[in-house]
Short mmCIF file of C-alpha atoms in Angstrom, two decimals:
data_model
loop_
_atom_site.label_atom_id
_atom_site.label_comp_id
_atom_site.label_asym_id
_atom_site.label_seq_id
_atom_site.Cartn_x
_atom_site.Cartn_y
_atom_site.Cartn_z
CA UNK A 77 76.43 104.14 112.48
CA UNK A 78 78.66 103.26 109.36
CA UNK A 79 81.31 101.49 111.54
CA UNK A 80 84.50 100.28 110.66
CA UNK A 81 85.10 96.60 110.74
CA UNK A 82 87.96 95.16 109.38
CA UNK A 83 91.21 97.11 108.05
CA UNK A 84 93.31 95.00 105.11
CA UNK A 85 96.74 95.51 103.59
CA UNK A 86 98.07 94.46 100.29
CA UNK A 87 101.73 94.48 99.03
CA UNK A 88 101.23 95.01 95.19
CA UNK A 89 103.56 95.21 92.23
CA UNK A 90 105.17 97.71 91.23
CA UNK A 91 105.74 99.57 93.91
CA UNK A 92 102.91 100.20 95.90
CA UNK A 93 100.46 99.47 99.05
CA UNK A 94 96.91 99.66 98.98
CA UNK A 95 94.56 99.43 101.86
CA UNK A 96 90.99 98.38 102.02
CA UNK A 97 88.57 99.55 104.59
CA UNK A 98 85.38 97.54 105.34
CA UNK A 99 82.39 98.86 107.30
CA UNK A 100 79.96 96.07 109.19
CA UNK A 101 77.24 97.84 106.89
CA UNK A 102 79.62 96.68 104.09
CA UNK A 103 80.35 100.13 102.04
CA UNK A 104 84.53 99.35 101.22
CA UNK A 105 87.06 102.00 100.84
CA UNK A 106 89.95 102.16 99.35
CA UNK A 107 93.14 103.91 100.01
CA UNK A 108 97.28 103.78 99.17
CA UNK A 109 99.87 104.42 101.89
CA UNK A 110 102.65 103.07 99.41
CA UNK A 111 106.07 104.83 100.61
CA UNK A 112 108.42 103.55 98.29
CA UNK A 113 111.13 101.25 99.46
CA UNK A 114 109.58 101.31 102.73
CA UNK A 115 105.91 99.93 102.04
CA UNK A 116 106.60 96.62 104.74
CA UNK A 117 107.08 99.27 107.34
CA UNK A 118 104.56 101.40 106.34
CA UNK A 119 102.05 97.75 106.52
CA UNK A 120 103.04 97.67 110.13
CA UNK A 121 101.99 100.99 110.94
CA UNK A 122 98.76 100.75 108.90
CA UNK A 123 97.89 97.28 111.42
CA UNK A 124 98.88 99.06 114.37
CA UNK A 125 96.65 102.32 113.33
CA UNK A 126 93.72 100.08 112.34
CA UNK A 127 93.43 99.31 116.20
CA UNK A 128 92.11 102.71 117.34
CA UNK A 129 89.75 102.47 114.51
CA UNK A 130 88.18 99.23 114.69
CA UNK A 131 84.62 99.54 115.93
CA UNK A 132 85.05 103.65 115.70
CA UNK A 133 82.47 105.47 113.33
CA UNK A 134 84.02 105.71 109.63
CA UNK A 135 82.52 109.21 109.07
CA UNK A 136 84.49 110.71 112.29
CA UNK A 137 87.41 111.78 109.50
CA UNK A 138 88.81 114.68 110.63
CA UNK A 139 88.92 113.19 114.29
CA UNK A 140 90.13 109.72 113.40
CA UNK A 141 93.29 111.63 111.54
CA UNK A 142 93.84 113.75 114.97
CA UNK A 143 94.33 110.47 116.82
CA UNK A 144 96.04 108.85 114.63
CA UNK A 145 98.69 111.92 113.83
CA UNK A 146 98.61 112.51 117.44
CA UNK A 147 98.09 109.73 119.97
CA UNK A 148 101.37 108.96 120.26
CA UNK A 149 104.43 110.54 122.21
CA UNK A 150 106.50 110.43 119.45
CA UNK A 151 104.55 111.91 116.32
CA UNK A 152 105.94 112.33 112.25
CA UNK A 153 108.01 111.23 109.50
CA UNK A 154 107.23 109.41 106.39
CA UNK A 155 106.23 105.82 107.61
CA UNK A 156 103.73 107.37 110.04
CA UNK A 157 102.26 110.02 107.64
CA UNK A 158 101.83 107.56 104.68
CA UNK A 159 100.00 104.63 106.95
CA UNK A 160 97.76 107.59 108.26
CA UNK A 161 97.35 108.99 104.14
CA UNK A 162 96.13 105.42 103.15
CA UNK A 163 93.87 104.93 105.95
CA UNK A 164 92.73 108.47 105.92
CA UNK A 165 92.00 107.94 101.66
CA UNK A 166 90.13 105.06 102.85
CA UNK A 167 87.78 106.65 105.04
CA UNK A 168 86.86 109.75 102.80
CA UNK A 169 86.15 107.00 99.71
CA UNK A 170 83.93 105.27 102.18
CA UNK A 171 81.90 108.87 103.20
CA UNK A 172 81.86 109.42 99.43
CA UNK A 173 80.11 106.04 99.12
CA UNK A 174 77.88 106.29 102.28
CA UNK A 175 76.63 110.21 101.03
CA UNK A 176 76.20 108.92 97.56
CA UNK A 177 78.44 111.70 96.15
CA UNK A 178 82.30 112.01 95.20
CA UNK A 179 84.84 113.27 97.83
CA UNK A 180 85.29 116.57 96.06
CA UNK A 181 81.56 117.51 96.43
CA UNK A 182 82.18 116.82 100.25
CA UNK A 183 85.19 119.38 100.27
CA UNK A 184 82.96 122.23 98.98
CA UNK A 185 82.39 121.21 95.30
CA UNK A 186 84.06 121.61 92.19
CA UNK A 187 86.07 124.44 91.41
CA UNK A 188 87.03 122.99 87.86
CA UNK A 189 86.09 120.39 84.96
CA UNK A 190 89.27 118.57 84.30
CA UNK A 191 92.71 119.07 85.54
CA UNK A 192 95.73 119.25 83.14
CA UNK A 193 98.10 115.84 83.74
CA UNK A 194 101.89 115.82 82.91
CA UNK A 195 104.01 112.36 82.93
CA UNK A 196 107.78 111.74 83.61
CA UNK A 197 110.10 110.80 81.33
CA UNK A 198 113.83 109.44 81.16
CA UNK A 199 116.60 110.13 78.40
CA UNK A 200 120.16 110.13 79.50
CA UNK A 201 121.27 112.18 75.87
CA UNK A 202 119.38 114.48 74.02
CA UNK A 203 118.49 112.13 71.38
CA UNK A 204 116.72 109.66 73.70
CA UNK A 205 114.95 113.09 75.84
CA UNK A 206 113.63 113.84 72.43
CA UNK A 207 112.30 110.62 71.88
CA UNK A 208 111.00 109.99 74.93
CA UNK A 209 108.70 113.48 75.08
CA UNK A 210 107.44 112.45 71.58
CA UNK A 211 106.42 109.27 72.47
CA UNK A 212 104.54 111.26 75.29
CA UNK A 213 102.70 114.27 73.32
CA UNK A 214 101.96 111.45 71.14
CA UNK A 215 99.82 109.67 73.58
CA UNK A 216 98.34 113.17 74.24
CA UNK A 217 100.39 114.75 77.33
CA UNK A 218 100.80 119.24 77.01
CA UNK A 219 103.39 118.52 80.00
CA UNK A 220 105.95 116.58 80.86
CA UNK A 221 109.10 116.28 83.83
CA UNK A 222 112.22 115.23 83.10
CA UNK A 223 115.40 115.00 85.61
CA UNK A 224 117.70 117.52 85.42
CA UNK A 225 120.62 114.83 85.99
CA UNK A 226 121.80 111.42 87.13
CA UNK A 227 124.75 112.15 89.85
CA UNK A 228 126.08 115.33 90.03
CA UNK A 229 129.89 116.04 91.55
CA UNK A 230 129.21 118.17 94.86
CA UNK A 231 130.87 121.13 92.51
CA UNK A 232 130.05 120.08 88.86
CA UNK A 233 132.54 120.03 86.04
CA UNK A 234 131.83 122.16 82.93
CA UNK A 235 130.96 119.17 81.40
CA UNK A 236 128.30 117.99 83.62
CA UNK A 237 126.08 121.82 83.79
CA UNK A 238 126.34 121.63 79.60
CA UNK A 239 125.08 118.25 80.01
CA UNK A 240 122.02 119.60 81.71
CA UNK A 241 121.42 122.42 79.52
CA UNK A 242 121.70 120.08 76.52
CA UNK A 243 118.84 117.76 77.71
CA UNK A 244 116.51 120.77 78.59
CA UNK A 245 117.28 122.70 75.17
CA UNK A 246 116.27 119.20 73.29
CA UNK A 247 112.95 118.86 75.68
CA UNK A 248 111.87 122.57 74.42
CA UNK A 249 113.02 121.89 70.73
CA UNK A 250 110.31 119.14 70.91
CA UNK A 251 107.52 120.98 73.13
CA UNK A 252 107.55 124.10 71.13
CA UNK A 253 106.35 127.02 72.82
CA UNK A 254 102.58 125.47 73.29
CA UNK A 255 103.67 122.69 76.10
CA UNK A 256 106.13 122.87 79.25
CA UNK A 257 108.60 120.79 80.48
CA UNK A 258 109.13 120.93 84.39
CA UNK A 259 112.86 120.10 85.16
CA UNK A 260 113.61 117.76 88.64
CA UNK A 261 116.71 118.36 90.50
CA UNK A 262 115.48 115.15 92.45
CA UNK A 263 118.00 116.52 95.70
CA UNK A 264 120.52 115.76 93.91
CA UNK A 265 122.12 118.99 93.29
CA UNK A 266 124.16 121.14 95.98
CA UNK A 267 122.75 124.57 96.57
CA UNK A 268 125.93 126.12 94.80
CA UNK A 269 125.63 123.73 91.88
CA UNK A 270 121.77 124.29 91.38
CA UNK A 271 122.61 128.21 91.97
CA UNK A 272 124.90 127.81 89.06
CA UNK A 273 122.64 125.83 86.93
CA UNK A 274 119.24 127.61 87.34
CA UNK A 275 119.95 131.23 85.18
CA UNK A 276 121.35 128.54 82.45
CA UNK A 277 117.92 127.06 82.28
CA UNK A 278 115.87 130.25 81.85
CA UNK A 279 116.19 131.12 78.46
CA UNK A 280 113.73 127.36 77.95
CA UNK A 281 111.47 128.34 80.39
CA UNK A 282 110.58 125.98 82.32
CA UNK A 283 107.37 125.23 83.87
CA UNK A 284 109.22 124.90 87.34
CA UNK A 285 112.34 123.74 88.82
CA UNK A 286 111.67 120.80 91.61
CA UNK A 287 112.91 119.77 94.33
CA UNK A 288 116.66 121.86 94.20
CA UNK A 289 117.84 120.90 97.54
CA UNK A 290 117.77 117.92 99.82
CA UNK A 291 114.53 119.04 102.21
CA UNK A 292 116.95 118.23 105.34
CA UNK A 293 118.07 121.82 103.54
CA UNK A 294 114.73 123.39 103.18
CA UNK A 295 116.58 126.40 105.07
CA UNK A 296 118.42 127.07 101.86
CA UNK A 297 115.66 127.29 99.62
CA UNK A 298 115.44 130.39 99.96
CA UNK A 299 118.84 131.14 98.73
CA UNK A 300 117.85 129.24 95.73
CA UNK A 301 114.51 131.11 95.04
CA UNK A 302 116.73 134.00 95.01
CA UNK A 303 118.85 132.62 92.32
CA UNK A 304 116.22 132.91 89.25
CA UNK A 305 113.44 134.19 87.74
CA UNK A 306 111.83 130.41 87.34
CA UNK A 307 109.41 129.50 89.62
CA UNK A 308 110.66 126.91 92.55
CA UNK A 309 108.73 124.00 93.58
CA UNK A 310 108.97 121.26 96.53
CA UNK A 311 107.31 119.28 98.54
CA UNK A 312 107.23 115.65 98.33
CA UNK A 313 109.17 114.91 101.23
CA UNK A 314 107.87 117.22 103.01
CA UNK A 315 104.55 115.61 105.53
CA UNK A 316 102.79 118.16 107.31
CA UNK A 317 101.65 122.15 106.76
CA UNK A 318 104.51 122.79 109.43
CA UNK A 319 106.90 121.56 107.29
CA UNK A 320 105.59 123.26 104.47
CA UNK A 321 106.18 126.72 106.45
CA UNK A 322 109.43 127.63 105.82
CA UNK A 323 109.51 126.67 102.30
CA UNK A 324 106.33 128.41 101.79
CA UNK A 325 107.89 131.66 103.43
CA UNK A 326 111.11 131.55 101.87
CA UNK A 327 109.24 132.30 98.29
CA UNK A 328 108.20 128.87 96.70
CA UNK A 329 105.85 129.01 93.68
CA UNK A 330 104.82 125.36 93.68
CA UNK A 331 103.88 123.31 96.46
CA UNK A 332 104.12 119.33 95.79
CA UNK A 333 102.78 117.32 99.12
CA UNK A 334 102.13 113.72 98.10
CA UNK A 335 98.62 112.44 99.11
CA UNK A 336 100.09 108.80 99.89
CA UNK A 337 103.14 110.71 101.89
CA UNK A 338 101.41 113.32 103.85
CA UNK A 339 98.68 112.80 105.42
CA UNK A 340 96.20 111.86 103.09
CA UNK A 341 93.37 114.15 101.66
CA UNK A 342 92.78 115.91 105.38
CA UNK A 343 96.41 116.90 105.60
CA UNK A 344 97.08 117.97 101.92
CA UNK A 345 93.85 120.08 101.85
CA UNK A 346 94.86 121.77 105.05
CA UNK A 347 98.60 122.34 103.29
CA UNK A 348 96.69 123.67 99.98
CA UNK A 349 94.75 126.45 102.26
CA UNK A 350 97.97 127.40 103.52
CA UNK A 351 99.93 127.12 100.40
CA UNK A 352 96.89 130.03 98.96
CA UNK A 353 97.98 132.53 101.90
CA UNK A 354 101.74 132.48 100.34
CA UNK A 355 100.45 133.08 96.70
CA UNK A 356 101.39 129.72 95.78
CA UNK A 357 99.88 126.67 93.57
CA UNK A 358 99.79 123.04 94.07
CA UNK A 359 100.92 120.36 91.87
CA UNK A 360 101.08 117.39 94.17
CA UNK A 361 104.01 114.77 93.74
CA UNK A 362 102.17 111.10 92.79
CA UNK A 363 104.19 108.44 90.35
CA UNK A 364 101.89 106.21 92.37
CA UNK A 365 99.01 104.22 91.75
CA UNK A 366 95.13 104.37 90.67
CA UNK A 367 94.19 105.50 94.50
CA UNK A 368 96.60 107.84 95.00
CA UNK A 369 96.10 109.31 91.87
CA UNK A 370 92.12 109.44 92.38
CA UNK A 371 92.62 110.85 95.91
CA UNK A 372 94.78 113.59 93.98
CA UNK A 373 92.66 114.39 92.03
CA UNK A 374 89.66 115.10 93.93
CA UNK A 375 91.34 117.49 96.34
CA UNK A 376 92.66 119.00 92.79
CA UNK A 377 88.48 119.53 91.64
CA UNK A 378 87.86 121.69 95.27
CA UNK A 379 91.00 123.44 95.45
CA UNK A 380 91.47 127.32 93.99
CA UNK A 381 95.21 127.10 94.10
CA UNK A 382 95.66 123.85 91.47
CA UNK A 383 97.93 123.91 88.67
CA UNK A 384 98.76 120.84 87.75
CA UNK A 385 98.77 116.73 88.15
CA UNK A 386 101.60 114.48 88.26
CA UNK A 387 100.44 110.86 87.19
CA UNK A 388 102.64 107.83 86.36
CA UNK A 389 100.66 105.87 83.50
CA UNK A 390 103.40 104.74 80.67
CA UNK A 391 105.82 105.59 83.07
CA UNK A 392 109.13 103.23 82.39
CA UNK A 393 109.70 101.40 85.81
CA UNK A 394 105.89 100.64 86.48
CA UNK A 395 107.35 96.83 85.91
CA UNK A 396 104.87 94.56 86.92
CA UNK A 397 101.67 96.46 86.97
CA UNK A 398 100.43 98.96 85.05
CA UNK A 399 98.75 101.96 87.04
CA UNK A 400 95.18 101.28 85.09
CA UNK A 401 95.39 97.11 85.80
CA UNK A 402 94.00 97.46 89.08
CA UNK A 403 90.82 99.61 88.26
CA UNK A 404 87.38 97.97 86.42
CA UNK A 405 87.11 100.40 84.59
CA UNK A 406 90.21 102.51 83.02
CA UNK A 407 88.15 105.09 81.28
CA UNK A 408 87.82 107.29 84.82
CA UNK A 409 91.52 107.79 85.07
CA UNK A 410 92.49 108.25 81.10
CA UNK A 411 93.59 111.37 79.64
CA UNK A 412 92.50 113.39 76.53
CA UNK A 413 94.18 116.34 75.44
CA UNK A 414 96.68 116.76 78.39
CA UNK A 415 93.47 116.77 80.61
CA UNK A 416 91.42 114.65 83.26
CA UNK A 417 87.73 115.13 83.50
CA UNK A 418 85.99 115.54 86.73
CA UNK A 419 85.27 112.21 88.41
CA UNK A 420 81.64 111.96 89.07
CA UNK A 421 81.61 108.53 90.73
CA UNK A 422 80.89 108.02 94.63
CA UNK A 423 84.02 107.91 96.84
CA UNK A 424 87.40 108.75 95.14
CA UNK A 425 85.77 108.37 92.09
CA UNK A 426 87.28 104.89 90.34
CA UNK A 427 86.10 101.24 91.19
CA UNK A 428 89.15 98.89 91.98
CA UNK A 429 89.30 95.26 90.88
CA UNK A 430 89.65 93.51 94.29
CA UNK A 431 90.12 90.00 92.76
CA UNK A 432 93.57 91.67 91.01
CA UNK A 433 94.51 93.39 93.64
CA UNK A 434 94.38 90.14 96.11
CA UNK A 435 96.11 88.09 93.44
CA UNK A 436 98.83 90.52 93.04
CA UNK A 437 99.57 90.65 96.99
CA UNK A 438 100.36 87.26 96.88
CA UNK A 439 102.73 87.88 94.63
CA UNK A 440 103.67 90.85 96.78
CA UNK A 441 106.47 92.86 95.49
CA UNK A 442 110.11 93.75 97.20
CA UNK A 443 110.91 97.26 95.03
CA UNK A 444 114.01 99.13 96.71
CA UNK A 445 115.62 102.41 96.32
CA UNK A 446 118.40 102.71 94.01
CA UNK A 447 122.13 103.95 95.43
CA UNK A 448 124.36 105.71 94.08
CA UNK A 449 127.99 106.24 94.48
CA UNK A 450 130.46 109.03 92.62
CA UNK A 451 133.52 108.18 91.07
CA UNK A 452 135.74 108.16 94.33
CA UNK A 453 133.61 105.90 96.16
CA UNK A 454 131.46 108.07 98.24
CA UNK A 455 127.72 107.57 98.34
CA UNK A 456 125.31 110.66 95.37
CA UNK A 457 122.02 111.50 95.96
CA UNK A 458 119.52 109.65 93.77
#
């Protein structure tokens, strides 16, 4: 029996938490339950979890995820659901490992070669958008995200919706018609002000509009899908298929569960079979790490319904660390032509540099949420 010995944390810069899984018949897996701003809570949860696994079978997956999702009373949320998705990430890696094969051949084998990658970036005026995509289909990106807008006034001024428009018209001057350019309303939009915004945006296409209300609203979505022809996507704050439901129902194109957020690769394949009844793709949500980014990407190579991969290399506040530091080799995890190739390795697929990774957890890291306020005072979105 391949059982589970030991269960480490480690606090690592920028942003994120990895966890390390070691069997007695020493195969080690690796996983990422970061939950950004909240990754000392999350460590907590991830030491209390580790005691109902201790001494258990590694291989049991699918039941170690039922007990840890539901042997408690009180069940959910983000710090729960990201503890489980690191552990959980952990376990497949080590099944990977033990079968000699990687985690995608284990979910039903590959449906695809290489998955298409886009990157975020930043640009408060056009000029500095236009830069900033350059900079990115010159290291070899077909796709890119920007945010639709810092803070937005609960009604926004003329002013503020030509602002928007102005930053998406200069992203599609530089794309051309060949690449996209995904637009994130990050929450921070009002469902009248992202109603009002969303028919100016259509004449640039873009590849999807994310995330246009707070997903305490998820019951207005569907007032938003309404609202234009572009396709809608959400998801990363969103932890479970049953939150996924409504959304799904209420005429989504893209769904965008993060595999450090919810659940981990059981949950998000589980949410992906779902997302397939409703007609719609996923593109999962992951400015993370190497892990979470590996995990990602194997339940991308067995899963029909996957358009596209969100990954965070280059990306501006990855102070610190770099998302390629902690792996031995980089070459896995690099992109050519806007593209990922299938990873062929054992486990998730990538080999992480345990001697960095220990190093950097003593340096640990104490990365917070940002806050906002508007002009009177009151508290924005970020």
């Amino acid at each position: 029996m391949t059982t589970i010995a030991r269960v480490e944390t480690f606090l690592v810069a920028p942003r994120w938490l990895f966890v390390r899984v070691e069997t007695t018949d020493g195969l080690v897996g690796w996983g990422e339950a970061t939950c950004e701003g909240r990754s000392e809570t999350v460590r907590t949860a991830v030491e209390q979890l580790s005691e109902v696994l201790i001494g258990q079978d590694a291989l049991r997956i699918e039941d170690h995820w039922q007990v840890m999702t539901k042997g408690s009373f009180y069940r959910g949320g983000p710090i729960l659901a990201s503890a489980v998705a690191g552990l959980d990430q952990a376990l497949w890696d080590i099944a990977g490992k033990r079968y000699g094969a990687p985690v995608h051949q284990l979910l039903g084998g590959p449906v695809r070669d290489r998955i298409r990658v886009y990157g975020w970036v930043g640009g408060d005026e056009p000029s500095e958008v236009r830069d900033h995509i350059a900079a990115r289909v010159e290291a070899g990106l077909t796709a890119v995200k920007m945010n639709a807008s810092g803070r937005m006034s609960p009604i926004a001024s003329v002013a503020e919706l030509d602002e928007v428009v102005a930053r998406v018209a200069a992203a599609r001057e530089v794309l051309g018609d060949e690449r996209d350019v995904a637009v994130d309303f990050h929450g921070r939009f009002t469902l009248a002000n992202a109603r009002r915004v969303a028919p100016l945006l259509e004449p640039y296409r873009p590849l999807f509009l994310e995330e246009p209300v707070v997903p305490e609203n998820s019951h207005l979505i569907g007032e938003f899908v309404r609202s234009t022809t572009t396709p809608v996507s959400t998801g990363e704050r969103l932890y479970n298929r049953q939150e996924f439901l409504p959304v799904l129902q209420a005429g989504i194109a893209v769904a965008q569960p993060d595999l450090s957020h919810a659940g981990g690769i059981t949950e998000v394949r589980k949410i992906a079979a779902l997302a397939e009844v409703y007609d719609v793709q996923l593109a999962p949500h992951c400015p993370l790490g190497p892990i979470a980014l590996a995990a990602c990407l194997q339940v991308g190579f067995a899963t029909p319904n996957y358009l596209i991969q969100e990954q965070s290399i280059g990306i501006h506040y990855n102070l610190g660390a770099e998302v390629l530091d902690y792996c031995v080799d980089q070459e896995p995890l690099t992109f050519v032509d806007g593209y990922v190739q299938r990873l062929t390795a054992p486990g998730l697929g990538i080999e992480i540099d345990e001697q960095a990774v220990r190093a950097a957890d003593k340096r640990g890291h104490a990365w917070r949420s940002p806050t906002f306020r508007h002009p009177d005072g009151s508290y924005a979105e970020w």
